[in-house]
Coordinates of N, CA, C and O in Angstrom, one line a residue:
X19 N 9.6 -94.2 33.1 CA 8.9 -93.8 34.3 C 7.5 -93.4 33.8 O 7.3 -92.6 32.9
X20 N 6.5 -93.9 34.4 CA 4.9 -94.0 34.2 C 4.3 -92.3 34.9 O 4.6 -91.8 36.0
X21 N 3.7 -91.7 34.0 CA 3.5 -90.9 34.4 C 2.0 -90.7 35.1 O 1.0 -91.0 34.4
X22 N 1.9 -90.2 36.5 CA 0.4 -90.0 37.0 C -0.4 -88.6 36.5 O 0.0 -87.6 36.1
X23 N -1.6 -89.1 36.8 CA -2.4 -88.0 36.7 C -1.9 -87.0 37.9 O -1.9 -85.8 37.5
X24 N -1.4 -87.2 39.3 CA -1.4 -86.5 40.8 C 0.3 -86.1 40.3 O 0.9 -85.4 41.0
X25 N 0.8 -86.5 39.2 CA 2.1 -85.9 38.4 C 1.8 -84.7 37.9 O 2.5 -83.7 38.2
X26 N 0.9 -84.7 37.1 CA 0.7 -83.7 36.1 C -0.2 -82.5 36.8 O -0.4 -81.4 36.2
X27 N -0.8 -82.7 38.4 CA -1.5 -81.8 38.9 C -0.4 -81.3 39.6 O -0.3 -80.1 39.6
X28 N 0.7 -82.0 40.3 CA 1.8 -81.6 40.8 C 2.2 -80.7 39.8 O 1.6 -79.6 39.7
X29 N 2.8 -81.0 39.2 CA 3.7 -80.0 37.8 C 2.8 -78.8 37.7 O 3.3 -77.7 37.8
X30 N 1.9 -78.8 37.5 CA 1.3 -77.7 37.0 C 0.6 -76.7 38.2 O 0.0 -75.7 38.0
X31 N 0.8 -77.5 39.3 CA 1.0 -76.5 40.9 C 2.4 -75.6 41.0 O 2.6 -74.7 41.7
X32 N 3.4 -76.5 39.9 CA 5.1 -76.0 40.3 C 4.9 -75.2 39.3 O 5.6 -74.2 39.4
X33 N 4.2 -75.3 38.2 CA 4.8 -74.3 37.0 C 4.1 -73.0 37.6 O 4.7 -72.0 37.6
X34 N 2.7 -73.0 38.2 CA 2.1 -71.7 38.2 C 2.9 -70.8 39.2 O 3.3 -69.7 38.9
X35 N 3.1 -71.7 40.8 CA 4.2 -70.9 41.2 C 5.0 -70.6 41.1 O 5.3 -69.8 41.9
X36 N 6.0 -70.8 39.9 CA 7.2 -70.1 39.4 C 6.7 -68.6 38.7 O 5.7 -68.4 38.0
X37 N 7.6 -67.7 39.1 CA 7.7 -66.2 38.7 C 7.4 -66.4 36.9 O 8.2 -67.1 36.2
X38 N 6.5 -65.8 36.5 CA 6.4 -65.6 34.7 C 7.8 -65.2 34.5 O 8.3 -66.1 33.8
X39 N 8.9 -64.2 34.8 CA 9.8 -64.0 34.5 C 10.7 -64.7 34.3 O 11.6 -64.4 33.6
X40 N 10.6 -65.6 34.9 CA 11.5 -67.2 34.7 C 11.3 -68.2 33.4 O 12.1 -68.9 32.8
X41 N 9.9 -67.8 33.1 CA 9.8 -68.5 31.7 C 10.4 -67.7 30.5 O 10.6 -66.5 30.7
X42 N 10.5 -68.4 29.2 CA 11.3 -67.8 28.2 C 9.6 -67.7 27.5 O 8.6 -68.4 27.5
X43 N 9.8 -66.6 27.2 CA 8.1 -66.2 26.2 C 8.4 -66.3 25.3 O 9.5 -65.8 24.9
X44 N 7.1 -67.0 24.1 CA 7.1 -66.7 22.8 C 7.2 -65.6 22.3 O 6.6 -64.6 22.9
X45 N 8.1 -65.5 20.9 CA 8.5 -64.3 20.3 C 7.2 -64.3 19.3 O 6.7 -65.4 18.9
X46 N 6.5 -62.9 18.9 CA 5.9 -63.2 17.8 C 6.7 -62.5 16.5 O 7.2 -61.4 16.5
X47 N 6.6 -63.4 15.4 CA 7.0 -63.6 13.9 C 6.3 -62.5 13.4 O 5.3 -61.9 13.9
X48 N 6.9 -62.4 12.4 CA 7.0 -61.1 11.1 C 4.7 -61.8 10.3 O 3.7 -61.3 9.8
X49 N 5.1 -63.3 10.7 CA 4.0 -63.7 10.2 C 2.5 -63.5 11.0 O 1.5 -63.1 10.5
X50 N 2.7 -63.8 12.0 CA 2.3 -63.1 13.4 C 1.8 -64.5 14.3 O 0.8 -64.8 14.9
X51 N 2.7 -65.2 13.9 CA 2.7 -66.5 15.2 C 3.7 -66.3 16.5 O 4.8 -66.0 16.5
X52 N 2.9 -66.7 17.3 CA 4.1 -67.0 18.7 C 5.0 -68.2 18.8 O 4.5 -69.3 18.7
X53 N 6.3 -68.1 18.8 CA 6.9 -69.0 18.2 C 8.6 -69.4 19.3 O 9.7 -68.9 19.1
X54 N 8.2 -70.6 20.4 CA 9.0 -70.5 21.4 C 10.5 -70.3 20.9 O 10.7 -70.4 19.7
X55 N 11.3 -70.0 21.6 CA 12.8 -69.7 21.2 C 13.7 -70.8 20.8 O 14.8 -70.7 20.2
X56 N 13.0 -72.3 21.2 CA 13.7 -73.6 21.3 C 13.4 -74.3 19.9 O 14.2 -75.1 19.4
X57 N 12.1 -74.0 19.1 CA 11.4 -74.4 18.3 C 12.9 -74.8 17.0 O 14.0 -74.4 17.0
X58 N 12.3 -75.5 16.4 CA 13.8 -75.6 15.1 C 13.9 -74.7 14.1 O 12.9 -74.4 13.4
X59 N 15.0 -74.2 13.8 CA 15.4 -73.8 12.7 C 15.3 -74.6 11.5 O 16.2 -75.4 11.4
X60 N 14.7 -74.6 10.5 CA 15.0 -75.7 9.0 C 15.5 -75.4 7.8 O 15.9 -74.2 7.9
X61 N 15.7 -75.8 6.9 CA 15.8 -75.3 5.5 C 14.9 -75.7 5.3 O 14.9 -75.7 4.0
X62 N 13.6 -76.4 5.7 CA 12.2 -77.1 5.6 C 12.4 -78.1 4.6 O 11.7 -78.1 3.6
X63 N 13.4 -79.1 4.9 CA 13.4 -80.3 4.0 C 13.1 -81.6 5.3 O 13.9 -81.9 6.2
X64 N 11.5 -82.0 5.0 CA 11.5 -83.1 6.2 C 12.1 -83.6 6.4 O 12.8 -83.4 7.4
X65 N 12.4 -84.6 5.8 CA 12.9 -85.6 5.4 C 14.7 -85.6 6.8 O 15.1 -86.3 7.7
X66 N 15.3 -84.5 6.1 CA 16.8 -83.6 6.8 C 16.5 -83.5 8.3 O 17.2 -83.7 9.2
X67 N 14.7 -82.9 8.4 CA 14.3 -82.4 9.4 C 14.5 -83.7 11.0 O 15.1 -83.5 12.1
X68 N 13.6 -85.2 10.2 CA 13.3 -86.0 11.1 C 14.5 -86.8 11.2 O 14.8 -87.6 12.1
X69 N 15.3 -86.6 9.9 CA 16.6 -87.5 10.3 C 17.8 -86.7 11.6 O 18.4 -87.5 12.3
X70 N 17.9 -85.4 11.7 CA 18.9 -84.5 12.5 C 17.7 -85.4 13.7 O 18.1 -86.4 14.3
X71 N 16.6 -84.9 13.8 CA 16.3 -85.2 15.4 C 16.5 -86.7 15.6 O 16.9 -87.3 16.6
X72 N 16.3 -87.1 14.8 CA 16.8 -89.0 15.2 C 18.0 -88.9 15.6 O 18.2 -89.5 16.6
X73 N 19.1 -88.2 14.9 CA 20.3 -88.3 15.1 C 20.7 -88.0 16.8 O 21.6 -88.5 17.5
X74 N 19.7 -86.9 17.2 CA 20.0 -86.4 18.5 C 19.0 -87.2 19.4 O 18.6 -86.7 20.5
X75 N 18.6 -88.4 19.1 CA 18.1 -89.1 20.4 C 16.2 -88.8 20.8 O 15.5 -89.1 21.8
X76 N 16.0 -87.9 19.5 CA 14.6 -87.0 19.9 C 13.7 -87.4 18.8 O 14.2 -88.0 17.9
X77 N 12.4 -87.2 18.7 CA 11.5 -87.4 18.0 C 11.1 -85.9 17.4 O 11.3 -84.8 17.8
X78 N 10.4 -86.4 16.1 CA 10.1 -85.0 15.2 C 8.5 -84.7 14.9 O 7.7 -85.5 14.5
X79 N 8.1 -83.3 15.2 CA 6.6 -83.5 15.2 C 6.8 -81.8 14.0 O 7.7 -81.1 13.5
X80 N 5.4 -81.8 13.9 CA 5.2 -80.5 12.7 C 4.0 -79.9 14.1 O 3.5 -80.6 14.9
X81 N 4.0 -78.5 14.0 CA 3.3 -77.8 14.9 C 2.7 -76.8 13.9 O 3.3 -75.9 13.5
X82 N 1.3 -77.1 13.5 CA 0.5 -76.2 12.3 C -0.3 -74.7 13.3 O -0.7 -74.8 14.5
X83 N -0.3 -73.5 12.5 CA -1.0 -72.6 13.5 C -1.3 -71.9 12.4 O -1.3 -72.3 11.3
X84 N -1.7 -70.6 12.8 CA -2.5 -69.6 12.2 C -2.7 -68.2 12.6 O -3.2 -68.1 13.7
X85 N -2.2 -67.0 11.9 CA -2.2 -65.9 12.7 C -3.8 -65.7 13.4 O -4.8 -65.9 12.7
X86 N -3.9 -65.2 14.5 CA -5.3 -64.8 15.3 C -5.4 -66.0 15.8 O -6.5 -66.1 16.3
X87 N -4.9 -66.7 15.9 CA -5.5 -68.1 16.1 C -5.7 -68.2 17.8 O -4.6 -68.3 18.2
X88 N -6.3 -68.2 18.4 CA -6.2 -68.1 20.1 C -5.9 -69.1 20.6 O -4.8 -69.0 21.2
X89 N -6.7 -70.7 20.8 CA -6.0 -71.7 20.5 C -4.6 -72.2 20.6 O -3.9 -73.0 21.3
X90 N -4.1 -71.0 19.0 CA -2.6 -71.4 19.3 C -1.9 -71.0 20.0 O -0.9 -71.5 20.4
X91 N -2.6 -69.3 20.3 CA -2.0 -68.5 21.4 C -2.0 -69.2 23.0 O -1.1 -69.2 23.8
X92 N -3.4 -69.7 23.3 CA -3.2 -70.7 24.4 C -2.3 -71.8 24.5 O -1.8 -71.9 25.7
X93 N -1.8 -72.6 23.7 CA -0.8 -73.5 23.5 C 0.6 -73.0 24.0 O 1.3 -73.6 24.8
X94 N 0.7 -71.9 23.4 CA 2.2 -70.9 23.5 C 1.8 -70.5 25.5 O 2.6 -70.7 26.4
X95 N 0.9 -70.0 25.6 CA 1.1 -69.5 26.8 C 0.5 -70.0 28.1 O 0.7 -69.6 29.3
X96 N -0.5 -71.5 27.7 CA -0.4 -72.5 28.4 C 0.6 -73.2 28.6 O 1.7 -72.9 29.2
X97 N 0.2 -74.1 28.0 CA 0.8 -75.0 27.5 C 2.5 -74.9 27.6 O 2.9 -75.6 28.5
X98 N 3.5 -74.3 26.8 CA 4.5 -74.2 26.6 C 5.0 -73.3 27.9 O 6.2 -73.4 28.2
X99 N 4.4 -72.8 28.5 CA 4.7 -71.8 29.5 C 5.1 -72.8 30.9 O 5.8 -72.3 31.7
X100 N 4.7 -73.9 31.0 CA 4.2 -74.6 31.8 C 6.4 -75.3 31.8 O 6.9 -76.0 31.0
X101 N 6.8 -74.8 32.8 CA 8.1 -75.3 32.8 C 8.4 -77.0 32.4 O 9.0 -77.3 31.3
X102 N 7.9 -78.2 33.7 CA 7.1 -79.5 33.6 C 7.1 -79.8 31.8 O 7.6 -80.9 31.4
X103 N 6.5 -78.9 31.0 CA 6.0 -79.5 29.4 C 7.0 -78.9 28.6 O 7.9 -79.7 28.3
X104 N 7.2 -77.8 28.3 CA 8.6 -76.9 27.7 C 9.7 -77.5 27.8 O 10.4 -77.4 26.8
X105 N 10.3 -78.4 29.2 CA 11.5 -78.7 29.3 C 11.1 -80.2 28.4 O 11.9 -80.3 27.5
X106 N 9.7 -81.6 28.4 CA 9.5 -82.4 28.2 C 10.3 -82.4 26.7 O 11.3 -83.1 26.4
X107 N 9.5 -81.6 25.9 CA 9.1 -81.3 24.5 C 10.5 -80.6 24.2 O 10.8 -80.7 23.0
X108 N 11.3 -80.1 24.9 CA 12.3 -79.5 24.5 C 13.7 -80.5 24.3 O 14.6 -80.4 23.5
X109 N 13.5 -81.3 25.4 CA 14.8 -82.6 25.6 C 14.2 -84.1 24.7 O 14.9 -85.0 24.4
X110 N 13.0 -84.1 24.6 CA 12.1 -85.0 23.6 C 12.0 -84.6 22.3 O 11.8 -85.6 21.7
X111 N 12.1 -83.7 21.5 CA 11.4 -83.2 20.2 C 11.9 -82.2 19.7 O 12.3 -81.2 20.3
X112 N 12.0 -82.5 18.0 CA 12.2 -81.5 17.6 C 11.1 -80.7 16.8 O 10.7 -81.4 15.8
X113 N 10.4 -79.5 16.9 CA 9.5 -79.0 16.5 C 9.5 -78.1 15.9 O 9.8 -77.0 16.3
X114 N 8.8 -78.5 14.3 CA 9.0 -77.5 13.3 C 7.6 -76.6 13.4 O 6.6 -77.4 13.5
X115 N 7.3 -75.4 13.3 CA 6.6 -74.7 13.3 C 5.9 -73.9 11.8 O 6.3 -72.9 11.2
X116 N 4.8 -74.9 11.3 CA 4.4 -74.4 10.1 C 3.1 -73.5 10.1 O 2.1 -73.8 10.8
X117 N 3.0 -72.4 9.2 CA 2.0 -72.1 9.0 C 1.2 -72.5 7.7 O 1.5 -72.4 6.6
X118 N -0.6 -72.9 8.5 CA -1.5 -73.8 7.8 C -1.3 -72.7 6.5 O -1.0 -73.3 5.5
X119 N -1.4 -71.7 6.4 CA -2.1 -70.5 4.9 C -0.5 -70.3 4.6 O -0.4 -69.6 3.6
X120 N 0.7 -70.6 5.1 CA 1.9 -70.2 4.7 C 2.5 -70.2 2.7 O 2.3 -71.2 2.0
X121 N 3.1 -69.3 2.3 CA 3.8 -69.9 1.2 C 5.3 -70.0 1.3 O 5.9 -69.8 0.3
X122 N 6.0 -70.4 2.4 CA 7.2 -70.8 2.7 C 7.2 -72.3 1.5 O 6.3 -73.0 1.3
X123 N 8.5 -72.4 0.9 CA 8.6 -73.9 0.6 C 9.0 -74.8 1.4 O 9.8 -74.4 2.2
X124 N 8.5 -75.9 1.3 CA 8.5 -77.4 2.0 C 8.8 -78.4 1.1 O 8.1 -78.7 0.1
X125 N 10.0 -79.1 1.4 CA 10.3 -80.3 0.7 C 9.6 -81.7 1.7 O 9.7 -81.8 2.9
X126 N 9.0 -82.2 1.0 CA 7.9 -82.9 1.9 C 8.9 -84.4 1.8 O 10.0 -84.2 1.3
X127 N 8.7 -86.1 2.3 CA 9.4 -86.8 2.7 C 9.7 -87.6 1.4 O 10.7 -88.2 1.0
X128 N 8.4 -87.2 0.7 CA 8.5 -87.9 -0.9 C 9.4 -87.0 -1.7 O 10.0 -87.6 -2.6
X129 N 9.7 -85.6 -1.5 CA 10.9 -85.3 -2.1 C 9.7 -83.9 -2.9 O 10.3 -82.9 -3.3
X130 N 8.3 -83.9 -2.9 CA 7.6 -83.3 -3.4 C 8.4 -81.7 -2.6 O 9.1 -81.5 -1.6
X131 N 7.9 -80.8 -3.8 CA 8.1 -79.2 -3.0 C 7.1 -78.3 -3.0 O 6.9 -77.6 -4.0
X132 N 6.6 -78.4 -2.4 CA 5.2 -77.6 -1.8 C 5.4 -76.2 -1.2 O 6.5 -76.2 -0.6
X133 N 4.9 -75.2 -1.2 CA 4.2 -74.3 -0.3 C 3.3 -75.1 1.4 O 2.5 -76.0 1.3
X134 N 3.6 -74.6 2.5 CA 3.3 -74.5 3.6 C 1.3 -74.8 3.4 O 0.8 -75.7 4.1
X135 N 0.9 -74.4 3.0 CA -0.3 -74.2 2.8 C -0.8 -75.7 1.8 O -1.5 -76.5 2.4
X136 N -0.4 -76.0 0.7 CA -0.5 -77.1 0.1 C -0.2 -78.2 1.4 O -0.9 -78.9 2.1
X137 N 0.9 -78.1 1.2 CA 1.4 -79.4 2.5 C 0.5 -79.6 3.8 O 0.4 -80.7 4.4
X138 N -0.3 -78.5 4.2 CA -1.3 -78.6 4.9 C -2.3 -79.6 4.5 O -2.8 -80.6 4.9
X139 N -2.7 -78.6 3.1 CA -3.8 -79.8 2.4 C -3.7 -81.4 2.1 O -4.5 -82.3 2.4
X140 N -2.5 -81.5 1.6 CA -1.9 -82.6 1.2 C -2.5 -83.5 2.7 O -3.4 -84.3 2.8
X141 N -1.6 -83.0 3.6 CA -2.0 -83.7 4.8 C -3.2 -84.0 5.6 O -3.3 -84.6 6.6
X142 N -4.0 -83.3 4.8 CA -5.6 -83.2 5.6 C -5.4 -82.5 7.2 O -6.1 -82.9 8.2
X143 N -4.5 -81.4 7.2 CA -4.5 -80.7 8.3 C -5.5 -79.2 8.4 O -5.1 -78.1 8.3
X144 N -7.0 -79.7 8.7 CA -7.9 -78.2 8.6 C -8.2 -77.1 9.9 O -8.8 -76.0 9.8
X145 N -7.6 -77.9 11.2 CA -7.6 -77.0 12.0 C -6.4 -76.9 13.0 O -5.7 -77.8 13.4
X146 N -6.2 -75.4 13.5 CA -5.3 -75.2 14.3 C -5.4 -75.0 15.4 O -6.3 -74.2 15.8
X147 N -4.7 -75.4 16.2 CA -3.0 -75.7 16.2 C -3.1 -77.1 16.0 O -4.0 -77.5 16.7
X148 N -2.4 -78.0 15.3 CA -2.9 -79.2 14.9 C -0.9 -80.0 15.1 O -0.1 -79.5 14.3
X149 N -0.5 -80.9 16.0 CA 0.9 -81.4 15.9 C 0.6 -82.8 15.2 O -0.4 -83.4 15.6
X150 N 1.4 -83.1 14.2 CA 1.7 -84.3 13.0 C 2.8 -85.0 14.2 O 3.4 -84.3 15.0
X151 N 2.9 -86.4 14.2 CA 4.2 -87.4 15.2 C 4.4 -87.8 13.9 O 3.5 -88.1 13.0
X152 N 5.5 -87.8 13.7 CA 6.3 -88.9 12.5 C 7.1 -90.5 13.3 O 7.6 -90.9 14.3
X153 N 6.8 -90.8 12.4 CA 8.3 -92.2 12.8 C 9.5 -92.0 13.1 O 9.9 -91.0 12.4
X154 N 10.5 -92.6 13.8 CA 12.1 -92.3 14.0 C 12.2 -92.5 12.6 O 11.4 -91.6 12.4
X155 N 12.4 -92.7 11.7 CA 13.2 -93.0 10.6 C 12.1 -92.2 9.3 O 10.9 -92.2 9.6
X156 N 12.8 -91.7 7.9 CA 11.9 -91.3 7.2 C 12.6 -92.0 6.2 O 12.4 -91.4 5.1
X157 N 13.3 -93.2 6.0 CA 13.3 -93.7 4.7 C 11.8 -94.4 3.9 O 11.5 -94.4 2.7
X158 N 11.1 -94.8 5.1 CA 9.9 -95.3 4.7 C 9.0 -94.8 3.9 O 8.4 -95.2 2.9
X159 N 8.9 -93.6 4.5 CA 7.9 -92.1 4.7 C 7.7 -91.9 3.1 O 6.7 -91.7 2.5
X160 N 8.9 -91.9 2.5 CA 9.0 -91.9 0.9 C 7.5 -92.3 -0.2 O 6.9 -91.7 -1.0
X161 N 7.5 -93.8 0.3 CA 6.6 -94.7 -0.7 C 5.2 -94.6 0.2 O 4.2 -94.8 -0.5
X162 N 5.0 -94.4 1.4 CA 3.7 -94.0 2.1 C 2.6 -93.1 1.7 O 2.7 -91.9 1.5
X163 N 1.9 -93.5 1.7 CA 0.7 -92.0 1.0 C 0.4 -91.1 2.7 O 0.0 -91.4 3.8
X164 N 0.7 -90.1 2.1 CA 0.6 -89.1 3.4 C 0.0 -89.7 4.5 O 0.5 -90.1 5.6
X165 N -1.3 -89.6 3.9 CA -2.5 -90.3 5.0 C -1.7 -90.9 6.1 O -2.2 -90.8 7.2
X166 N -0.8 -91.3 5.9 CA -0.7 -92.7 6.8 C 0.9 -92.8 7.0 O 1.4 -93.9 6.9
X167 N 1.7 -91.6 7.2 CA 2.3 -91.6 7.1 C 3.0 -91.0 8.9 O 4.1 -91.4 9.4
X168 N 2.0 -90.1 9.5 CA 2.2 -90.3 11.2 C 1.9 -91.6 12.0 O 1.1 -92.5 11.7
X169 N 2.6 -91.3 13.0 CA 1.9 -92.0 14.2 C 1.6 -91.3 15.3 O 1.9 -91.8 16.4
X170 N 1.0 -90.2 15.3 CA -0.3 -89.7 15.8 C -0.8 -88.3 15.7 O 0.2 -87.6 16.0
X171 N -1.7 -87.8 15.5 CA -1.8 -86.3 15.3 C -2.9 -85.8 16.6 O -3.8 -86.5 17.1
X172 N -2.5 -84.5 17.1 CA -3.0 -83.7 18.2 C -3.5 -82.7 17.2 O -2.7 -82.0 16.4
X173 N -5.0 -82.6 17.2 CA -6.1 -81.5 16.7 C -6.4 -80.7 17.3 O -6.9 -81.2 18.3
X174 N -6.5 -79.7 17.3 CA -6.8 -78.8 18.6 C -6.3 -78.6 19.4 O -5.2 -79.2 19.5
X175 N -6.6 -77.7 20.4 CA -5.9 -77.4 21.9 C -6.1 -78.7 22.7 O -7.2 -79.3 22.7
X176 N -5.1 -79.2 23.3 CA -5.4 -79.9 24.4 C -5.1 -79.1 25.3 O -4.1 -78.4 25.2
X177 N -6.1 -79.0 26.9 CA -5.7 -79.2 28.1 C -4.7 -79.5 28.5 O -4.5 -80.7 28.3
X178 N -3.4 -78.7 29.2 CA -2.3 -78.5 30.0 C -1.7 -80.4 30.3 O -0.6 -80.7 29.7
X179 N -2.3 -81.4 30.9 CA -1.7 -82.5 31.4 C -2.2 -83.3 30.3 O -1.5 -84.1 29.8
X180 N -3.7 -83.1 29.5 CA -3.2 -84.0 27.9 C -2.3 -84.1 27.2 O -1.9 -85.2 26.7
X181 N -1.7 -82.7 26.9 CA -1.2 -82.3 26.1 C 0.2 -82.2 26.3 O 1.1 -81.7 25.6
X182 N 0.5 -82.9 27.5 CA 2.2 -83.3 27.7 C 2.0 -84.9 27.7 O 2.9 -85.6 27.1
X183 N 0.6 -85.6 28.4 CA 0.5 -87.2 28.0 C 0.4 -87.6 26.8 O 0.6 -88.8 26.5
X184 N 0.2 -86.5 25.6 CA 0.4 -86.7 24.0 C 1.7 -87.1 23.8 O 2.1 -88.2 23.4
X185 N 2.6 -85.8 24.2 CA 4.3 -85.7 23.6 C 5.0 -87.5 24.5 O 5.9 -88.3 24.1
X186 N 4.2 -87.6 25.7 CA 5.0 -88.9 26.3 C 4.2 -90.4 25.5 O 4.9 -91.2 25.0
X187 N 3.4 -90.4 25.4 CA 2.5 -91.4 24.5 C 3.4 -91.5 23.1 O 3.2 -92.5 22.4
X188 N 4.0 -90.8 22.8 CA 4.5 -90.8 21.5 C 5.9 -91.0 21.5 O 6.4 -91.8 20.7
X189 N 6.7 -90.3 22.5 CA 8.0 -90.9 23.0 C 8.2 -91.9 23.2 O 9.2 -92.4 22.9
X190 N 7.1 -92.8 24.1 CA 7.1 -94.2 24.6 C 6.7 -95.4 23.8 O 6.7 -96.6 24.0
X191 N 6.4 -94.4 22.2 CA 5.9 -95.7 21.2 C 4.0 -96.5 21.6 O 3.4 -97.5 21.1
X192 N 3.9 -95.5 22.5 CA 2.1 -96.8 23.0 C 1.5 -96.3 21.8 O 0.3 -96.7 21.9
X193 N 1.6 -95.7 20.9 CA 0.7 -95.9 19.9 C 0.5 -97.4 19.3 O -0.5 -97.9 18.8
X194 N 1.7 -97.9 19.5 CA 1.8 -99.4 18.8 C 1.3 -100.1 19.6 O 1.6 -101.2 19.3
X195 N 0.5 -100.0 20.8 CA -0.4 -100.8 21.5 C -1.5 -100.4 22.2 O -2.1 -101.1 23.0
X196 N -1.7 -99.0 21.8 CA -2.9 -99.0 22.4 C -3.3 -97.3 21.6 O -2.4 -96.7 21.0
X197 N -4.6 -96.9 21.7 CA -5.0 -95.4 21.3 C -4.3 -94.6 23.2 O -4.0 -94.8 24.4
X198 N -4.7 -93.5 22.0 CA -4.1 -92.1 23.1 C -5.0 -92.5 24.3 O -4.5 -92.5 25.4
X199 N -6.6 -92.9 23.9 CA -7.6 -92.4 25.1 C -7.2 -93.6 25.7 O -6.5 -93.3 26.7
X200 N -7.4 -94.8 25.6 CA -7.0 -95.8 26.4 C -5.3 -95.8 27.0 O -4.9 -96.9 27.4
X201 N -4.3 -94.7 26.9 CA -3.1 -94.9 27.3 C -3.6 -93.3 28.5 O -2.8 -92.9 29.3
X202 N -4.4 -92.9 28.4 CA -4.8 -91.7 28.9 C -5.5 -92.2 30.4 O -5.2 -91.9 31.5
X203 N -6.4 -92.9 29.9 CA -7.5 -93.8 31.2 C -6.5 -94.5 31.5 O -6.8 -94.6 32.7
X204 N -5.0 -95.3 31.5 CA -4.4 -96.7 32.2 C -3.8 -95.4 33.3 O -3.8 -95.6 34.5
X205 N -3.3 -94.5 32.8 CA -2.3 -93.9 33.9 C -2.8 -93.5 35.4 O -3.8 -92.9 35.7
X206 N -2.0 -94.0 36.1 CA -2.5 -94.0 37.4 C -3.0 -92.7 38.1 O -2.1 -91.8 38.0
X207 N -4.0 -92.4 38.6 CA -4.6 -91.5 39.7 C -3.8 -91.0 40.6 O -4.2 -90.2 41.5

């Protein structure tokens, strides 16, 4: 199902009128990120990470942030607040929640074990809130040089109805035919 622009203005007329108390709010972490309740649990081995959500029919993205970060705070209480995107991203995706300065370990797809913060670097992730799209499958992911190892990254805050045309652009595979902006401009008015 094609999604409209007069879709996404709808939805986000239905999310505002719903009671705040109906949404699930971000918790904030010991680290001091907001961090929705649905987000994944890991032993932080990607690789485990993107194969479980393949297994469940869903796609796997990395969600980078930063304590103080406002941005990411907008994301959590835009963005995710927004019933319409929360349920999208929730029945679509599994989303691991890293922090860019973190020293959590990460087993990365090559089998490397990094700190949170390295793996940022590694990936050339320098600003937040920054989401990584991986491929359904990570056997590949192995022999790939990072670089080039998503298929698509979200930098920054997007805007409320971008920023669910991201998560659907990426479910739908149009990366393999077209960029985000040109799958952004085709959708109908």
């Amino acid at each position: 199902m094609a999604l409209t622009r007069r879709d996404l203005w709808l939805s986000a007329a239905a999310a505002l009128a719903l009671p705040t108390a109906l949404r699930a709010a971000p918790e904030l972490t010991d680290e001091g990120l907001y961090k929705e309740p649905w987000f994944l649990d890991s032993f932080m081995v990607l690789a485990e990470d993107l194969a479980a959500a393949d297994q469940q029919g869903k796609r796997f993205a990395i969600m980078w942030e930063l304590k103080g970060c406002t941005y990411c705070k907008e994301t959590h209480f835009v963005n995710f607040a927004r019933p319409d995107i929360a349920d999208y991203v929730k029945a679509n995706y599994e989303v691991l929640q890293l922090n860019i300065i973190g020293s959590r370990k990460v087993t990365d797809f090559d089998g490397e074990e990094l700190s949170e913060k390295a793996l940022a670097a590694k990936y050339g992730v320098r600003f937040t809130p920054t989401f990584q799209f991986f491929p359904e499958q990570a056997a590949s992911l192995k022999t790939i040089e990072p670089a080039k190892r998503e298929v698509s990254r979200l930098a920054g805050y997007m805007r409320p109805g971008d920023f669910l045309a991201m998560f659907r652009y990426v479910r739908e595979k149009a990366y393999q035919s077209k960029s985000f902006r040109d799958y952004v401009k085709a959708l109908p008015s």
